[in-house]
PDB file of C-alpha atoms in Angstrom:
ATOM      1  CA  ALA P   1      -0.114   0.156   0.064  1.00 82.00           C
ATOM      2  CA  GLN P   2       1.096   3.197  -0.599  1.00 89.00           C
ATOM      3  CA  LYS P   3       1.070   5.866   2.142  1.00 95.00           C
ATOM      4  CA  VAL P   4       2.889   9.551   2.910  1.00 97.00           C
ATOM      5  CA  THR P   5       3.173  10.218   6.704  1.00 97.00           C
ATOM      6  CA  GLN P   6       4.229  13.905   7.685  1.00 97.00           C
ATOM      7  CA  ALA P   7       4.830  13.057  11.307  1.00 96.00           C
ATOM      8  CA  GLN P   8       5.098  16.811  12.451  1.00 97.00           C
ATOM      9  CA  THR P   9       1.486  17.962  13.012  1.00 96.00           C
ATOM     10  CA  GLU P  10       2.578  21.331  13.867  1.00 97.00           C
ATOM     11  CA  ILE P  11       5.984  23.245  14.319  1.00 97.00           C
ATOM     12  CA  SER P  12       6.663  26.375  16.100  1.00 97.00           C
ATOM     13  CA  VAL P  13      10.137  28.030  15.240  1.00 97.00           C
ATOM     14  CA  VAL P  14      11.308  31.519  16.072  1.00 97.00           C
ATOM     15  CA  GLU P  15      12.502  33.658  12.885  1.00 97.00           C
ATOM     16  CA  LYS P  16      15.877  32.949  11.633  1.00 97.00           C
ATOM     17  CA  GLU P  17      15.848  29.400  12.908  1.00 97.00           C
ATOM     18  CA  ASP P  18      16.110  26.636  10.601  1.00 98.00           C
ATOM     19  CA  VAL P  19      13.405  24.183  10.382  1.00 98.00           C
ATOM     20  CA  THR P  20      12.984  20.777   8.684  1.00 98.00           C
ATOM     21  CA  LEU P  21       9.852  19.149   7.804  1.00 98.00           C
ATOM     22  CA  ASP P  22       9.831  15.329   7.509  1.00 98.00           C
ATOM     23  CA  CYS P  23       7.903  13.284   4.649  1.00 98.00           C
ATOM     24  CA  VAL P  24       8.168   9.791   4.746  1.00 98.00           C
ATOM     25  CA  TYR P  25       6.492   7.566   2.020  1.00 98.00           C
ATOM     26  CA  GLU P  26       5.642   4.086   1.383  1.00 96.00           C
ATOM     27  CA  THR P  27       5.696   2.466  -2.259  1.00 95.00           C
ATOM     28  CA  ARG P  28       6.924  -0.533  -3.877  1.00 92.00           C
ATOM     29  CA  ASP P  29       6.971   1.114  -7.197  1.00 91.00           C
ATOM     30  CA  THR P  30      10.305   1.972  -8.751  1.00 90.00           C
ATOM     31  CA  THR P  31       8.924   4.833 -10.601  1.00 92.00           C
ATOM     32  CA  TYR P  32       7.134   7.611  -8.810  1.00 95.00           C
ATOM     33  CA  TYR P  33       7.114  11.379  -8.023  1.00 95.00           C
ATOM     34  CA  LEU P  34       7.370  13.115  -4.923  1.00 96.00           C
ATOM     35  CA  PHE P  35       5.907  16.914  -4.345  1.00 96.00           C
ATOM     36  CA  TRP P  36       5.918  19.476  -1.938  1.00 97.00           C
ATOM     37  CA  TYR P  37       3.404  22.204  -1.780  1.00 97.00           C
ATOM     38  CA  LYS P  38       2.768  25.269   0.647  1.00 97.00           C
ATOM     39  CA  GLN P  39      -0.587  26.411   1.768  1.00 96.00           C
ATOM     40  CA  PRO P  40      -0.433  29.664   3.344  1.00 96.00           C
ATOM     41  CA  PRO P  41      -3.139  31.260   5.472  1.00 94.00           C
ATOM     42  CA  SER P  42      -4.602  32.920   2.573  1.00 91.00           C
ATOM     43  CA  GLY P  43      -5.491  29.380   1.504  1.00 91.00           C
ATOM     44  CA  GLU P  44      -3.933  29.706  -1.985  1.00 93.00           C
ATOM     45  CA  LEU P  45      -1.734  26.566  -2.800  1.00 94.00           C
ATOM     46  CA  VAL P  46       1.866  27.183  -3.799  1.00 95.00           C
ATOM     47  CA  PHE P  47       3.693  24.327  -5.853  1.00 94.00           C
ATOM     48  CA  LEU P  48       7.465  24.013  -4.536  1.00 95.00           C
ATOM     49  CA  ILE P  49       8.997  21.030  -5.981  1.00 94.00           C
ATOM     50  CA  ARG P  50       8.348  17.917  -7.969  1.00 93.00           C
ATOM     51  CA  ARG P  51      11.159  15.253  -7.901  1.00 93.00           C
ATOM     52  CA  ASN P  52      11.049  11.645  -9.935  1.00 92.00           C
ATOM     53  CA  SER P  53      12.403   8.700  -8.181  1.00 94.00           C
ATOM     54  CA  PHE P  54      15.587   8.314 -10.220  1.00 92.00           C
ATOM     55  CA  ASP P  55      16.763  11.739  -9.384  1.00 89.00           C
ATOM     56  CA  GLU P  56      18.239  11.722  -5.920  1.00 87.00           C
ATOM     57  CA  GLN P  57      20.232  14.693  -6.235  1.00 86.00           C
ATOM     58  CA  ASN P  58      19.198  17.088  -3.405  1.00 88.00           C
ATOM     59  CA  GLU P  59      17.741  20.542  -4.340  1.00 89.00           C
ATOM     60  CA  ILE P  60      18.371  24.197  -3.167  1.00 91.00           C
ATOM     61  CA  SER P  61      16.239  26.965  -4.277  1.00 91.00           C
ATOM     62  CA  GLY P  62      17.135  29.865  -2.123  1.00 95.00           C
ATOM     63  CA  ARG P  63      16.319  29.226   1.472  1.00 96.00           C
ATOM     64  CA  TYR P  64      14.615  26.057   0.594  1.00 97.00           C
ATOM     65  CA  SER P  65      16.380  22.882   0.318  1.00 97.00           C
ATOM     66  CA  TRP P  66      15.232  19.185  -0.128  1.00 96.00           C
ATOM     67  CA  ASN P  67      16.710  16.073   0.854  1.00 96.00           C
ATOM     68  CA  PHE P  68      15.685  12.685  -1.176  1.00 96.00           C
ATOM     69  CA  GLN P  69      16.886   9.697   0.518  1.00 94.00           C
ATOM     70  CA  LYS P  70      15.588   6.475  -1.366  1.00 93.00           C
ATOM     71  CA  SER P  71      17.387   4.118   1.337  1.00 93.00           C
ATOM     72  CA  THR P  72      15.192   5.586   4.114  1.00 95.00           C
ATOM     73  CA  SER P  73      12.058   6.608   1.757  1.00 96.00           C
ATOM     74  CA  SER P  74      12.245  10.180   2.943  1.00 97.00           C
ATOM     75  CA  PHE P  75      11.741  13.342   1.136  1.00 97.00           C
ATOM     76  CA  ASN P  76      12.377  16.055   3.861  1.00 97.00           C
ATOM     77  CA  PHE P  77      12.180  19.710   3.456  1.00 98.00           C
ATOM     78  CA  THR P  78      14.225  22.312   5.186  1.00 98.00           C
ATOM     79  CA  ILE P  79      13.986  26.040   5.280  1.00 98.00           C
ATOM     80  CA  THR P  80      17.007  27.893   6.199  1.00 97.00           C
ATOM     81  CA  ALA P  81      16.778  31.155   8.097  1.00 97.00           C
ATOM     82  CA  SER P  82      12.965  30.945   8.352  1.00 97.00           C
ATOM     83  CA  GLN P  83      10.642  34.119   8.068  1.00 97.00           C
ATOM     84  CA  VAL P  84       7.184  34.806   9.202  1.00 97.00           C
ATOM     85  CA  VAL P  85       6.182  34.567   5.683  1.00 96.00           C
ATOM     86  CA  ASP P  86       7.019  30.970   5.578  1.00 98.00           C
ATOM     87  CA  SER P  87       3.989  30.365   8.328  1.00 98.00           C
ATOM     88  CA  ALA P  88       1.929  27.897   6.314  1.00 98.00           C
ATOM     89  CA  VAL P  89       0.690  24.335   5.967  1.00 97.00           C
ATOM     90  CA  TYR P  90       3.180  22.240   3.913  1.00 98.00           C
ATOM     91  CA  PHE P  91       1.926  19.064   2.109  1.00 97.00           C
ATOM     92  CA  CYS P  92       4.132  16.308   0.898  1.00 98.00           C
ATOM     93  CA  ALA P  93       2.861  13.941  -1.905  1.00 97.00           C
ATOM     94  CA  LEU P  94       3.483  10.832  -3.797  1.00 97.00           C
ATOM     95  CA  ARG P  95       2.394   9.984  -7.136  1.00 95.00           C
ATOM     96  CA  ILE P  96       2.633   6.414  -8.523  1.00 93.00           C
ATOM     97  CA  LEU P  97       1.286   4.910 -11.666  1.00 88.00           C
ATOM     98  CA  THR P  98      -1.586   2.422 -10.955  1.00 83.00           C
ATOM     99  CA  VAL P  99      -1.928  -1.058 -12.395  1.00 80.00           C
ATOM    100  CA  GLY P 100      -4.487   0.061 -14.490  1.00 76.00           C
ATOM    101  CA  GLY P 101      -2.381   2.600 -16.003  1.00 77.00           C
ATOM    102  CA  GLY P 102      -3.599   5.635 -14.554  1.00 82.00           C
ATOM    103  CA  PHE P 103      -2.169   7.751 -11.706  1.00 86.00           C
ATOM    104  CA  LYS P 104      -2.752   7.994  -8.038  1.00 91.00           C
ATOM    105  CA  THR P 105      -1.328  10.694  -5.785  1.00 94.00           C
ATOM    106  CA  ILE P 106      -1.596  10.354  -2.074  1.00 95.00           C
ATOM    107  CA  PHE P 107      -0.928  13.344   0.080  1.00 96.00           C
ATOM    108  CA  GLY P 108       0.430  13.481   3.529  1.00 96.00           C
ATOM    109  CA  ALA P 109      -1.922  15.223   6.189  1.00 95.00           C
ATOM    110  CA  GLY P 110       0.191  18.348   5.954  1.00 96.00           C
ATOM    111  CA  THR P 111       2.505  19.885   8.582  1.00 97.00           C
ATOM    112  CA  ARG P 112       1.529  23.398   9.983  1.00 97.00           C
ATOM    113  CA  LEU P 113       4.640  25.685  10.483  1.00 98.00           C
ATOM    114  CA  PHE P 114       4.448  28.785  12.558  1.00 98.00           C
ATOM    115  CA  VAL P 115       7.204  31.136  12.542  1.00 98.00           C
ATOM    116  CA  LYS P 116       7.209  33.739  15.190  1.00 96.00           C
ATOM    117  CA  ALA P 117       8.887  37.084  14.841  1.00 94.00           C
TER     118      ALA P 117
ATOM    119  CA  GLY U   1       2.370  36.821 -14.535  1.00 67.00           C
ATOM    120  CA  ALA U   2       1.139  33.245 -14.033  1.00 88.00           C
ATOM    121  CA  VAL U   3      -2.148  34.197 -12.677  1.00 93.00           C
ATOM    122  CA  VAL U   4      -5.090  31.664 -12.338  1.00 96.00           C
ATOM    123  CA  SER U   5      -8.410  32.713 -11.601  1.00 96.00           C
ATOM    124  CA  GLN U   6     -11.588  30.439 -10.600  1.00 97.00           C
ATOM    125  CA  HIS U   7     -15.107  31.391 -10.748  1.00 97.00           C
ATOM    126  CA  PRO U   8     -17.160  31.236  -8.566  1.00 97.00           C
ATOM    127  CA  SER U   9     -15.547  31.810  -5.300  1.00 97.00           C
ATOM    128  CA  ARG U  10     -18.131  30.553  -3.366  1.00 97.00           C
ATOM    129  CA  VAL U  11     -21.244  28.672  -4.318  1.00 97.00           C
ATOM    130  CA  ILE U  12     -24.102  27.017  -2.448  1.00 97.00           C
ATOM    131  CA  CYS U  13     -26.467  24.711  -4.182  1.00 95.00           C
ATOM    132  CA  LYS U  14     -29.146  22.345  -3.504  1.00 96.00           C
ATOM    133  CA  SER U  15     -28.714  18.608  -3.512  1.00 96.00           C
ATOM    134  CA  GLY U  16     -29.326  16.870  -6.821  1.00 96.00           C
ATOM    135  CA  THR U  17     -28.231  20.144  -8.853  1.00 97.00           C
ATOM    136  CA  SER U  18     -25.378  20.298 -11.055  1.00 97.00           C
ATOM    137  CA  VAL U  19     -22.684  23.175 -10.550  1.00 97.00           C
ATOM    138  CA  LYS U  20     -19.974  24.116 -12.854  1.00 97.00           C
ATOM    139  CA  ILE U  21     -16.643  25.782 -11.577  1.00 98.00           C
ATOM    140  CA  GLU U  22     -14.310  27.674 -14.006  1.00 97.00           C
ATOM    141  CA  CYS U  23     -10.613  27.886 -13.993  1.00 96.00           C
ATOM    142  CA  ARG U  24      -8.817  30.380 -16.302  1.00 96.00           C
ATOM    143  CA  SER U  25      -5.240  31.115 -16.778  1.00 93.00           C
ATOM    144  CA  LEU U  26      -5.197  35.005 -16.940  1.00 94.00           C
ATOM    145  CA  ASP U  27      -1.912  36.007 -18.690  1.00 90.00           C
ATOM    146  CA  PHE U  28      -0.574  32.523 -20.095  1.00 90.00           C
ATOM    147  CA  GLN U  29      -1.551  29.721 -22.040  1.00 90.00           C
ATOM    148  CA  ALA U  30      -2.122  26.339 -20.080  1.00 89.00           C
ATOM    149  CA  THR U  31      -1.904  22.895 -21.963  1.00 86.00           C
ATOM    150  CA  THR U  32      -2.219  21.227 -18.839  1.00 91.00           C
ATOM    151  CA  MET U  33      -4.720  21.993 -15.758  1.00 94.00           C
ATOM    152  CA  PHE U  34      -5.178  20.137 -12.707  1.00 95.00           C
ATOM    153  CA  TRP U  35      -8.173  19.715 -10.041  1.00 97.00           C
ATOM    154  CA  TYR U  36      -7.893  19.268  -6.483  1.00 97.00           C
ATOM    155  CA  ARG U  37     -10.436  18.873  -3.724  1.00 96.00           C
ATOM    156  CA  GLN U  38      -9.578  19.735  -0.102  1.00 96.00           C
ATOM    157  CA  PHE U  39     -11.637  18.246   2.641  1.00 91.00           C
ATOM    158  CA  PRO U  40     -12.365  19.928   5.627  1.00 82.00           C
ATOM    159  CA  LYS U  41      -9.844  18.675   7.789  1.00 80.00           C
ATOM    160  CA  GLN U  42      -7.272  20.230   5.220  1.00 81.00           C
ATOM    161  CA  SER U  43      -6.342  17.013   3.387  1.00 88.00           C
ATOM    162  CA  LEU U  44      -5.968  17.088  -0.220  1.00 94.00           C
ATOM    163  CA  MET U  45      -6.851  15.093  -3.155  1.00 94.00           C
ATOM    164  CA  LEU U  46      -5.834  15.630  -6.856  1.00 95.00           C
ATOM    165  CA  MET U  47      -9.005  14.455  -8.739  1.00 95.00           C
ATOM    166  CA  ALA U  48      -7.685  14.951 -12.241  1.00 94.00           C
ATOM    167  CA  THR U  49      -5.447  16.399 -14.717  1.00 92.00           C
ATOM    168  CA  SER U  50      -6.986  18.154 -17.752  1.00 90.00           C
ATOM    169  CA  ASN U  51      -5.408  18.472 -21.193  1.00 86.00           C
ATOM    170  CA  GLU U  52      -6.433  21.067 -23.488  1.00 84.00           C
ATOM    171  CA  GLY U  53      -8.279  19.393 -26.541  1.00 83.00           C
ATOM    172  CA  SER U  54      -8.726  15.715 -25.088  1.00 84.00           C
ATOM    173  CA  LYS U  55     -10.106  13.839 -22.140  1.00 87.00           C
ATOM    174  CA  ALA U  56      -9.363  14.484 -18.796  1.00 91.00           C
ATOM    175  CA  THR U  57      -7.164  11.975 -16.924  1.00 91.00           C
ATOM    176  CA  TYR U  58      -8.852  11.169 -13.592  1.00 93.00           C
ATOM    177  CA  GLU U  59      -6.963   9.749 -10.360  1.00 92.00           C
ATOM    178  CA  GLN U  60      -7.727   6.555  -9.389  1.00 89.00           C
ATOM    179  CA  GLY U  61     -11.081   6.461  -7.187  1.00 89.00           C
ATOM    180  CA  VAL U  62     -12.422   9.497  -8.579  1.00 92.00           C
ATOM    181  CA  GLU U  63     -15.928   9.327 -10.240  1.00 93.00           C
ATOM    182  CA  LYS U  64     -15.598  10.385 -13.966  1.00 92.00           C
ATOM    183  CA  ASP U  65     -19.206  10.748 -14.579  1.00 94.00           C
ATOM    184  CA  LYS U  66     -19.712  12.563 -11.088  1.00 96.00           C
ATOM    185  CA  PHE U  67     -16.677  15.312 -11.876  1.00 97.00           C
ATOM    186  CA  LEU U  68     -16.915  16.174 -15.770  1.00 96.00           C
ATOM    187  CA  ILE U  69     -13.902  18.094 -16.627  1.00 94.00           C
ATOM    188  CA  ASN U  70     -13.701  20.016 -19.661  1.00 91.00           C
ATOM    189  CA  HIS U  71     -10.597  21.740 -21.094  1.00 89.00           C
ATOM    190  CA  ALA U  72     -11.873  23.409 -24.371  1.00 82.00           C
ATOM    191  CA  SER U  73      -9.022  26.148 -24.888  1.00 89.00           C
ATOM    192  CA  LEU U  74      -5.732  27.068 -23.568  1.00 90.00           C
ATOM    193  CA  THR U  75      -7.018  29.336 -21.086  1.00 92.00           C
ATOM    194  CA  LEU U  76      -9.927  27.503 -19.611  1.00 94.00           C
ATOM    195  CA  SER U  77     -10.934  24.464 -17.954  1.00 94.00           C
ATOM    196  CA  THR U  78     -14.142  23.412 -16.203  1.00 95.00           C
ATOM    197  CA  LEU U  79     -15.160  21.248 -13.507  1.00 97.00           C
ATOM    198  CA  THR U  80     -18.963  20.336 -13.424  1.00 97.00           C
ATOM    199  CA  VAL U  81     -20.060  18.599 -10.056  1.00 97.00           C
ATOM    200  CA  THR U  82     -23.093  16.632 -11.457  1.00 97.00           C
ATOM    201  CA  SER U  83     -26.259  15.731  -9.001  1.00 96.00           C
ATOM    202  CA  ALA U  84     -24.328  17.257  -6.118  1.00 96.00           C
ATOM    203  CA  HIS U  85     -25.044  15.808  -2.376  1.00 96.00           C
ATOM    204  CA  PRO U  86     -23.620  17.159   0.827  1.00 96.00           C
ATOM    205  CA  GLU U  87     -20.845  14.990   0.660  1.00 94.00           C
ATOM    206  CA  ASP U  88     -19.564  16.773  -2.400  1.00 96.00           C
ATOM    207  CA  SER U  89     -19.205  19.938  -0.145  1.00 96.00           C
ATOM    208  CA  SER U  90     -15.724  20.989  -0.255  1.00 96.00           C
ATOM    209  CA  PHE U  91     -12.917  23.290  -1.638  1.00 96.00           C
ATOM    210  CA  TYR U  92     -12.043  22.828  -5.069  1.00 97.00           C
ATOM    211  CA  ILE U  93      -8.742  24.213  -6.438  1.00 97.00           C
ATOM    212  CA  CYS U  94      -7.488  24.345  -9.958  1.00 97.00           C
ATOM    213  CA  SER U  95      -3.825  24.879 -10.983  1.00 96.00           C
ATOM    214  CA  ALA U  96      -2.273  25.342 -14.559  1.00 94.00           C
ATOM    215  CA  ARG U  97       0.995  24.663 -16.047  1.00 90.00           C
ATOM    216  CA  HIS U  98       2.551  26.910 -18.954  1.00 84.00           C
ATOM    217  CA  HIS U  99       2.115  25.737 -22.140  1.00 74.00           C
ATOM    218  CA  GLY U 100       5.572  24.308 -23.213  1.00 70.00           C
ATOM    219  CA  ALA U 101       6.969  24.716 -19.750  1.00 66.00           C
ATOM    220  CA  MET U 102      10.296  23.361 -19.175  1.00 68.00           C
ATOM    221  CA  THR U 103       9.504  23.006 -15.600  1.00 72.00           C
ATOM    222  CA  ASN U 104       6.770  21.105 -13.539  1.00 78.00           C
ATOM    223  CA  GLU U 105       5.907  24.129 -11.810  1.00 87.00           C
ATOM    224  CA  GLN U 106       1.823  24.787 -11.316  1.00 91.00           C
ATOM    225  CA  PHE U 107       0.126  27.797 -10.556  1.00 94.00           C
ATOM    226  CA  PHE U 108      -2.826  27.803  -8.387  1.00 95.00           C
ATOM    227  CA  GLY U 109      -6.277  29.517  -8.371  1.00 96.00           C
ATOM    228  CA  PRO U 110      -7.827  30.812  -5.166  1.00 96.00           C
ATOM    229  CA  GLY U 111     -10.297  27.925  -4.794  1.00 96.00           C
ATOM    230  CA  THR U 112     -13.953  27.258  -4.953  1.00 97.00           C
ATOM    231  CA  ARG U 113     -15.808  26.425  -1.750  1.00 96.00           C
ATOM    232  CA  LEU U 114     -19.039  24.344  -2.605  1.00 97.00           C
ATOM    233  CA  THR U 115     -21.765  23.772  -0.361  1.00 96.00           C
ATOM    234  CA  VAL U 116     -24.360  21.521  -0.804  1.00 96.00           C
ATOM    235  CA  LEU U 117     -27.433  21.644   1.213  1.00 95.00           C
TER     236      LEU U 117
END
């Protein structure tokens, strides 16, 4: 069965701290995609990253970085020097190809990040 | 740039009626649009991928006859919830990807809150 676990329901940090949001996934497929999305208090989703299972290179985009570890089935997201504007709910997702040839995307429950000034 | 709008932002309808939600890319052409559903306790679901000029690709478990998707132009996709029932009440979100985009980035609309009485 496929599953995405975001074990941290809520995290609270002080501005300028670094914070890592964990994402652990389960799948037997060798080909899959992993995503991170951000949903700020306004409610409008923001796409952050898509990574395919064959690309294990870590990615950095400004203050954001992602650590993909197939050995531990994790795709963790780190925000460096957090800012108040980073306060949001962050979702991790796994996308797989189903037996019938279609797709299925499984979302984690989300981690709510509070960044205090 | 990269603005996506949804109309209406909120809709209340009676059980048994059909509701159409529009998703428009305002300043770019979108070959691909996506429809998501967010449930009351924040969990997300990708419902389908909508490709301009062809049939939508539904995620496993999504009833295609219940949620009709049409992507008739490069700037417009519509989601029709047919014979809506209270359990269809949800926050429906669309996103769009640039035509010919080299990245996987999606741009999200503000969402449509559907309440079925």
